[in-house]
Every structure is written in structure tokens, then in C-alpha cells.
Amino acid sequence: MNGNMDVTIKEARKKLGVSQEALADELGLSVQAVSKWECGLSCPDVALLPQLADYLGISLDQLLRGEERETGGVFTSLPDDKTLRIVQCVGRRVLSVDEWSKMGTKDEIPLNLAAADDSGMDGMREVSLEVWGSAKISGDVGGDVNAGDSVACANINGDVSAGDNVACGNVGGGVNAGDDVMCGNVGGSVNAGDEVRCCSVSGSIMAGGGVTISQES
């Protein structure tokens, strides 16, 4: 199947203007299942693909094929969406998300967005981030953050999806995490595989463990 199906699903969903919750409800699934698709941690069941493509308004061929690659795993084209993608390579070959999951470590990839701005790369904080691994981010992120593992950062203006823990400041959108969520104020809903500890949450909360809200929204 398409090694970039996660990107295809997320972009089609956002273009349609629907939330992960709405897509999950349409397919009769949990939000965590959709979050895992968009993090590249799992793929939709084959039987769901026609319904998923129809709902997202894309062809089944586009859902299955996604972005084409050259031999050796080099991306030939990616959407011009101002997303900063941090990937892992073996030599010159780009690892797929599945390969990273098998070979990768828990080491965090350090990203200093504040330093990038100071060096003249204007607008770096405004981009969304897609990380195939864990990321420890210095500085605020103006867009979304999508990581295959954990995310640690300052404030995030958009949504956060992570395969493991999320530890950050304020989040303007929602948070989906495979493990704990430890944040300041969250403007959307929170879905966590384990504990949720936040200052306030404007939306709903789904947690596999305990929930601690220091200030009700």
C-alpha cells in the first residue's frame, strides 16, 4: 500500500474541513484509529478503503498510490503545503514510516525554531511539522505537529498528533497521543492512550488513564 497514505488521508480530511472525530464517526471507528493512520503507525483495513476514499472525495487510486517515488525511496514530489518534514535515512535512501518504526530509536530529534528565525529563515515557526520519530522542539510552532513518536515543545498553534507522549505548552487545536498528554491550555479535544494533565481543555477528553485539569475551561 501507499507509504504516504498518512499524508494523503490527513490532507484530504483537512481540505474537506472535517475533524478526526467526524471521520472516525463516519467510519464507525475510534479517534485513536484515525490518529494512528495520520501518524503513519497503521493503515486502514482494506475493506474500509472505498468508503474512506468516497468520504474524503478522492479516488481509490489516489488513496492507494499517493506520492510517487523513484527507485530507492527518494521522494519525487511532495505537496507544497509549507510542512517541514524531518525524516530518517539509511545512506541516501529515505526510510518509510514502517521501516523507521522497526529500526528507529527513542532518541529525540532536536529542532530549534527560534534559532532558525534568528538566522534569517523568516516564517519558520509558521510551518507545520511532520517528524518520523521523536522531536524536542525549542520555540513555538505556528501550524500542526505530526510525529511518529513523542513530542516535546513550547506552544503549538494547530493540532498535535503523536504516537507516544505529548509534553508542551498551550495548544490551539486538539491533541491526539498514543500515551500521556501534559499540556497547558488546549483549544480543542484531547485523546490520550494514558493520562491527561492539562491546565484547561475546551473540547472533550478521552483518556486511557487518569485526568487532571488544574483549571476548568
mmCIF file of N, CA and C in Angstrom, residues 2 12 29 34 41-42 51 55 58 71 75 86 88 104 112 127 136 144-145 152-153 155 157 172 174 177 185 188:
data_model
loop_
_atom_site.group_PDB
_atom_site.id
_atom_site.type_symbol
_atom_site.label_atom_id
_atom_site.label_comp_id
_atom_site.label_asym_id
_atom_site.label_seq_id
_atom_site.Cartn_x
_atom_site.Cartn_y
_atom_site.Cartn_z
ATOM 1 N N ASN A 2 0.228 2.388 -0.183
ATOM 2 C CA ASN A 2 0.900 3.680 -0.242
ATOM 3 C C ASN A 2 1.658 3.972 1.048
ATOM 4 N N ALA A 12 -6.467 15.287 2.743
ATOM 5 C CA ALA A 12 -7.828 15.223 2.201
ATOM 6 C C ALA A 12 -8.845 15.576 3.275
ATOM 7 N N LEU A 29 -15.378 4.106 13.754
ATOM 8 C CA LEU A 29 -14.120 3.755 14.401
ATOM 9 C C LEU A 29 -13.812 4.709 15.547
ATOM 10 N N VAL A 34 -8.024 6.682 13.686
ATOM 11 C CA VAL A 34 -7.756 7.677 12.651
ATOM 12 C C VAL A 34 -6.436 8.388 12.924
ATOM 13 N N LEU A 41 1.272 5.126 11.805
ATOM 14 C CA LEU A 41 1.512 3.988 12.692
ATOM 15 C C LEU A 41 0.713 2.752 12.285
ATOM 16 N N SER A 42 -0.336 2.942 11.499
ATOM 17 C CA SER A 42 -1.132 1.823 10.997
ATOM 18 C C SER A 42 -1.843 2.267 9.731
ATOM 19 N N GLN A 51 -14.965 3.205 1.089
ATOM 20 C CA GLN A 51 -15.778 4.149 1.866
ATOM 21 C C GLN A 51 -14.952 5.357 2.288
ATOM 22 N N TYR A 55 -15.691 9.256 1.082
ATOM 23 C CA TYR A 55 -15.977 10.290 2.064
ATOM 24 C C TYR A 55 -14.992 11.452 1.935
ATOM 25 N N ILE A 58 -11.750 11.690 -2.758
ATOM 26 C CA ILE A 58 -10.592 11.375 -3.593
ATOM 27 C C ILE A 58 -10.798 10.004 -4.220
ATOM 28 N N THR A 71 13.082 4.823 -7.622
ATOM 29 C CA THR A 71 13.689 3.632 -7.051
ATOM 30 C C THR A 71 14.654 4.030 -5.952
ATOM 31 N N PHE A 75 11.800 10.685 -2.613
ATOM 32 C CA PHE A 75 10.537 11.331 -2.969
ATOM 33 C C PHE A 75 10.703 12.151 -4.241
ATOM 34 N N ILE A 86 10.768 16.080 8.774
ATOM 35 C CA ILE A 86 12.014 15.549 9.299
ATOM 36 C C ILE A 86 11.943 14.038 9.167
ATOM 37 N N GLN A 88 14.087 10.065 8.383
ATOM 38 C CA GLN A 88 15.297 9.316 8.668
ATOM 39 C C GLN A 88 15.768 8.623 7.393
ATOM 40 N N GLY A 104 14.122 2.555 14.113
ATOM 41 C CA GLY A 104 14.381 3.795 14.835
ATOM 42 C C GLY A 104 14.570 3.589 16.324
ATOM 43 N N ASN A 112 15.462 23.566 16.744
ATOM 44 C CA ASN A 112 15.489 24.877 17.364
ATOM 45 C C ASN A 112 14.894 25.884 16.394
ATOM 46 N N VAL A 127 5.415 27.191 9.924
ATOM 47 C CA VAL A 127 5.178 25.956 9.194
ATOM 48 C C VAL A 127 4.661 24.870 10.125
ATOM 49 N N LYS A 136 12.129 17.098 20.004
ATOM 50 C CA LYS A 136 12.201 18.056 21.102
ATOM 51 C C LYS A 136 12.397 19.412 20.465
ATOM 52 N N ASP A 144 0.567 22.750 12.559
ATOM 53 C CA ASP A 144 0.337 21.460 13.199
ATOM 54 C C ASP A 144 1.658 20.748 13.450
ATOM 55 N N VAL A 145 1.639 19.781 14.366
ATOM 56 C CA VAL A 145 2.783 18.904 14.601
ATOM 57 C C VAL A 145 2.300 17.465 14.517
ATOM 58 N N ALA A 152 7.937 17.041 22.353
ATOM 59 C CA ALA A 152 8.170 17.940 23.480
ATOM 60 C C ALA A 152 8.492 19.312 22.907
ATOM 61 N N CYS A 153 7.729 20.333 23.288
ATOM 62 C CA CYS A 153 7.942 21.654 22.687
ATOM 63 C C CYS A 153 7.304 22.745 23.534
ATOM 64 N N ASN A 155 4.751 26.239 22.661
ATOM 65 C CA ASN A 155 3.350 26.365 22.271
ATOM 66 C C ASN A 155 3.136 25.921 20.820
ATOM 67 N N ASN A 157 0.244 26.239 17.723
ATOM 68 C CA ASN A 157 -0.973 26.935 17.324
ATOM 69 C C ASN A 157 -2.023 25.995 16.728
ATOM 70 N N GLY A 172 -3.359 25.296 20.370
ATOM 71 C CA GLY A 172 -4.541 25.977 19.839
ATOM 72 C C GLY A 172 -5.610 25.028 19.357
ATOM 73 N N GLY A 174 -6.495 20.520 18.725
ATOM 74 C CA GLY A 174 -6.678 19.322 19.519
ATOM 75 C C GLY A 174 -5.391 18.533 19.655
ATOM 76 N N ALA A 177 -2.726 11.534 21.199
ATOM 77 C CA ALA A 177 -1.456 10.934 21.602
ATOM 78 C C ALA A 177 -1.646 9.476 21.959
ATOM 79 N N ASN A 185 -3.008 25.034 28.187
ATOM 80 C CA ASN A 185 -4.385 25.147 27.726
ATOM 81 C C ASN A 185 -4.527 24.510 26.344
ATOM 82 N N GLY A 188 -8.838 22.515 21.661
ATOM 83 C CA GLY A 188 -9.727 21.509 21.102
ATOM 84 C C GLY A 188 -9.923 20.345 22.055
#
